[in-house]
Amino acid sequence: MEDSEQLLAVRSEASQRNGRCSLDTKTVEDFRWRLKYFFMNPCEKYRARGRKPWKLMIQILKIAITTIQLVSFGLSNEMMVTFKDENLMTFRNLFLKGYKDHRHGSLSLYTKRDVNEHIHYIINRYTNLQNLTVGNLAYELINGDYTPLTLCQVFYRNSTIDPENDTFDIDPHIDKDCISIHPMQSLSNNTLATHPNFSLDFRRLLSVNIYLTLKTINLQTVRHHELPDCYDFHIVIIFDNRAHSGKIKVDIENDVRIYECSDWNVEAGKNDYLLLSFDSVVILACFASLILCIRSVIHGIQLQFEFNIFFHAYYNKTVSWSDRMEFVNGWYMLIIVSDIMTITGSVLKIGIQTKFLTNYDVCSILLGTATMLVWVGVIRYLSFFKKYNILILTLRAALPNVFRFCVCAAMIYLGYCFCGWIVLGPYHDKFRTLAKVTECLFSLLNGDDMFSTFLRMRDKTYMVWLFSRLYLYSFISIFIYMVLSLFIALINDTYETIKKDKEPVSQLQAFIAECIDQPESGRYQITDESTCCMFSRDVSDISEEKH
C-alpha cells in the first residue's frame, strides 16, 4: 500500500506540473485498464469483452487426448520391453548350463573343467538351436550364409606368474584370438583343445567372449492391431576372469536392433488408420496451442516494454526486474515446451506405427515428459481460485530460500557421499560406487532400509565397524533431525505468511490495483490499438516537456 500511495503522489505531482490533468488521467487510466485486462483469467476476460477462452478449451482437450495417446503407446512399449526381457531370460536358460534364475548373484565357475564344459555346452546348444527352442528363433543369414558363432579369448600377451616364490613377469598388452563355428557344424569334445588358436591359459586369461546373432519376430503386437517388428539379438556371453581370484563370473549381454520386416502380409484392420488419425489430431491440437501461447508470450513482452517506457516517462522510475518478469507467463512457457515435445513425440510415434522408425526410448521420454507437463499445467487454471492458489503462491515465495538452503545442505551431503564411498565401499555393497552411495544415503534420509544398512557391517573389522556406526548415526541425526526439520519449517513459515495474506505487493500490482472497475463494467471494451496510440502520443508530449 505504501508503494501505491507513493505512485499516486508522484502521478499527481507530474500531472499538476504538466498542466494536462484530463488528458494525462485518461491516458493513464486506459493503460491501467489494459494492464488489468492482460492479467485477468480467461473467465474474467470473457465477462469483460466476451472473448472466448480458446487456450483454456484447447488445454482441457489436450489433457484428454495426450493421456489417451500415452496409454496407447505405453501398451506398445510395454510389449516391446517385455519381449526383450523374456528373450534375454530365454538365452540365459538356453546357453548357460545349470542356470536357475540367479537373482542373488551371477553364475560363477571355479574349475578349468567347468569352464571348458560350459564353452562346449554353449556351442552345441547354438548349433542345435532349431531342435531345442520353442520360440521363433533363427540364425542370421548374410549373402546366403549363416552368421557363425565367434569364440574369442582375451589374455595378456606374455606372463610368468609364480605365487609360490612371490614373483611374476607380465606384459600388460592384451591380445585377442578368435575362432568361428558355423551353425550346422558338429563339435566333438576334443575340437577346442586341439584347435591351434584356442588353448586357454588361465594364468593370463582375462575373459572368454562368445558372440552370436539370432533373429526373431514379435508377433504379439498383431493382437493389438500393430504390425510386428523384426528383432536382431546380438548376444555376448562373457566369462569374466579379470580379477584372477579363482572365480570366473558368467553372464549374458544382449544388444537388440529393432527394424521393419522386409516382407510381411497381415490383414490390416481399421484401427491402424484410426490410431494414425488420432495422432494427427494430437499434433494439430498441440500446434494450435503452441501458436496461441507464443502469441500470448509475444504480446506480454511487448506490453512489458510499453510499461517500462510508461513508468520511466510518467513516474520517472525504473521498473524492477521482478515486475518485468510478471509479463512473461511461466505457464505459457511450460505449455510451449510441452507442445513441442508432444508434436515431436507424436511424429516419432507415427513413424513407429508405420514401421519407418523403431526408437521407442526417445519417443517414450518425449511423450511421457510432455504428458507430465500438461497435467502440471492444469494447476494454472486451479490457481484462479484463491483456495487452490495457495500451493502456487507458497512454492513461488519459498523457492529462493529453499534453493539457498539446498545448496548449503548439498555441501554436507556430498561430503558424506565421498567419505562413505572411500571408507565403506570395500566392505559394503551399498557403498561400492559413488552412485550407489548417493542412492543409499538418500534412502536413509527418508527413513528407508535403515536396519539392513546397519546389519551388513557387523562382520567387518572392529575399526571399520566403529567408523560405520559413527558415520551412519551422525548422518541420520544431522539430516533427519536437523536438515529436514529446518527444510519443513522454511516452507511452513512461507505458507503461514501466504495464508495470512501478507504477500508483498510489487509496483506493478500496486499500479493495477488502483483500477477498481469490474470485468462486467464495460470499461474494457476499448481496443488495444487506440490505447497504444494515445499512450505513445502522451509519452512523447511528456518527454518533450521534460526536455
mmCIF file of N, CA and C in Angstrom, residues 22 25-26 37 39 73 83 108-110 119 121 172 205 219-220 233 242 262 266 332 373 440 450 461 465 519:
data_model
loop_
_atom_site.group_PDB
_atom_site.id
_atom_site.type_symbol
_atom_site.label_atom_id
_atom_site.label_comp_id
_atom_site.label_asym_id
_atom_site.label_seq_id
_atom_site.Cartn_x
_atom_site.Cartn_y
_atom_site.Cartn_z
ATOM 1 N N SER A 22 -6.536 16.301 -17.435
ATOM 2 C CA SER A 22 -7.582 15.493 -18.050
ATOM 3 C C SER A 22 -7.014 14.509 -19.048
ATOM 4 N N THR A 25 -4.736 11.908 -17.214
ATOM 5 C CA THR A 25 -5.534 10.973 -16.437
ATOM 6 C C THR A 25 -6.181 9.932 -17.329
ATOM 7 N N LYS A 26 -6.727 10.352 -18.465
ATOM 8 C CA LYS A 26 -7.381 9.411 -19.384
ATOM 9 C C LYS A 26 -6.370 8.410 -19.950
ATOM 10 N N TYR A 37 -6.592 -5.933 -17.768
ATOM 11 C CA TYR A 37 -7.207 -6.915 -18.658
ATOM 12 C C TYR A 37 -6.198 -7.999 -19.037
ATOM 13 N N PHE A 39 -3.826 -9.238 -17.247
ATOM 14 C CA PHE A 39 -3.592 -10.175 -16.144
ATOM 15 C C PHE A 39 -4.872 -10.843 -15.656
ATOM 16 N N PHE A 73 0.462 -45.748 -26.458
ATOM 17 C CA PHE A 73 1.868 -46.001 -26.742
ATOM 18 C C PHE A 73 2.520 -46.799 -25.611
ATOM 19 N N PHE A 83 9.009 -58.326 -24.334
ATOM 20 C CA PHE A 83 9.538 -59.276 -25.321
ATOM 21 C C PHE A 83 11.065 -59.345 -25.240
ATOM 22 N N SER A 108 28.708 -68.479 -11.532
ATOM 23 C CA SER A 108 30.159 -68.462 -11.378
ATOM 24 C C SER A 108 30.719 -69.862 -11.544
ATOM 25 N N LEU A 109 31.943 -69.941 -12.072
ATOM 26 C CA LEU A 109 32.657 -71.200 -12.268
ATOM 27 C C LEU A 109 33.983 -71.135 -11.515
ATOM 28 N N TYR A 110 34.452 -72.322 -11.055
ATOM 29 C CA TYR A 110 35.630 -72.331 -10.201
ATOM 30 C C TYR A 110 36.702 -73.328 -10.664
ATOM 31 N N ILE A 119 31.761 -73.835 -22.209
ATOM 32 C CA ILE A 119 32.005 -73.347 -23.575
ATOM 33 C C ILE A 119 31.509 -74.371 -24.587
ATOM 34 N N TYR A 121 29.249 -76.618 -24.092
ATOM 35 C CA TYR A 121 27.793 -76.670 -23.963
ATOM 36 C C TYR A 121 27.131 -75.557 -24.772
ATOM 37 N N PRO A 172 51.700 -56.192 -19.966
ATOM 38 C CA PRO A 172 50.297 -55.760 -19.815
ATOM 39 C C PRO A 172 49.539 -55.590 -21.127
ATOM 40 N N LEU A 205 44.686 -65.434 -18.650
ATOM 41 C CA LEU A 205 43.385 -65.233 -19.290
ATOM 42 C C LEU A 205 42.601 -64.115 -18.601
ATOM 43 N N LEU A 219 5.403 -61.302 -32.537
ATOM 44 C CA LEU A 219 4.073 -61.497 -33.113
ATOM 45 C C LEU A 219 2.944 -61.031 -32.205
ATOM 46 N N GLN A 220 3.226 -60.758 -30.931
ATOM 47 C CA GLN A 220 2.136 -60.423 -30.022
ATOM 48 C C GLN A 220 1.499 -59.080 -30.344
ATOM 49 N N PHE A 233 19.046 -60.004 -32.227
ATOM 50 C CA PHE A 233 19.658 -60.080 -30.901
ATOM 51 C C PHE A 233 21.143 -60.381 -31.074
ATOM 52 N N ARG A 242 38.924 -61.267 -15.018
ATOM 53 C CA ARG A 242 39.842 -60.139 -14.848
ATOM 54 C C ARG A 242 40.405 -60.055 -13.434
ATOM 55 N N SER A 262 11.212 -57.094 -43.820
ATOM 56 C CA SER A 262 11.362 -56.816 -45.252
ATOM 57 C C SER A 262 10.141 -57.227 -46.057
ATOM 58 N N VAL A 266 -0.150 -59.159 -43.581
ATOM 59 C CA VAL A 266 -1.077 -59.279 -42.465
ATOM 60 C C VAL A 266 -2.306 -58.451 -42.787
ATOM 61 N N TYR A 332 2.780 -20.318 -19.774
ATOM 62 C CA TYR A 332 2.809 -20.407 -21.235
ATOM 63 C C TYR A 332 4.115 -21.019 -21.727
ATOM 64 N N LEU A 373 3.980 -32.535 -18.117
ATOM 65 C CA LEU A 373 3.898 -31.078 -18.137
ATOM 66 C C LEU A 373 2.473 -30.601 -18.400
ATOM 67 N N CYS A 440 21.919 -44.709 -1.540
ATOM 68 C CA CYS A 440 21.773 -45.273 -0.198
ATOM 69 C C CYS A 440 21.516 -44.180 0.837
ATOM 70 N N MET A 450 16.962 -48.778 6.891
ATOM 71 C CA MET A 450 17.995 -48.432 7.876
ATOM 72 C C MET A 450 18.628 -49.666 8.513
ATOM 73 N N THR A 461 35.966 -55.614 10.219
ATOM 74 C CA THR A 461 36.962 -55.339 11.254
ATOM 75 C C THR A 461 36.410 -54.330 12.253
ATOM 76 N N TRP A 465 33.950 -51.246 11.547
ATOM 77 C CA TRP A 465 32.634 -51.329 12.175
ATOM 78 C C TRP A 465 32.349 -50.089 13.022
ATOM 79 N N PRO A 519 -14.834 -6.581 -14.348
ATOM 80 C CA PRO A 519 -14.875 -7.000 -15.748
ATOM 81 C C PRO A 519 -16.206 -6.725 -16.428
#
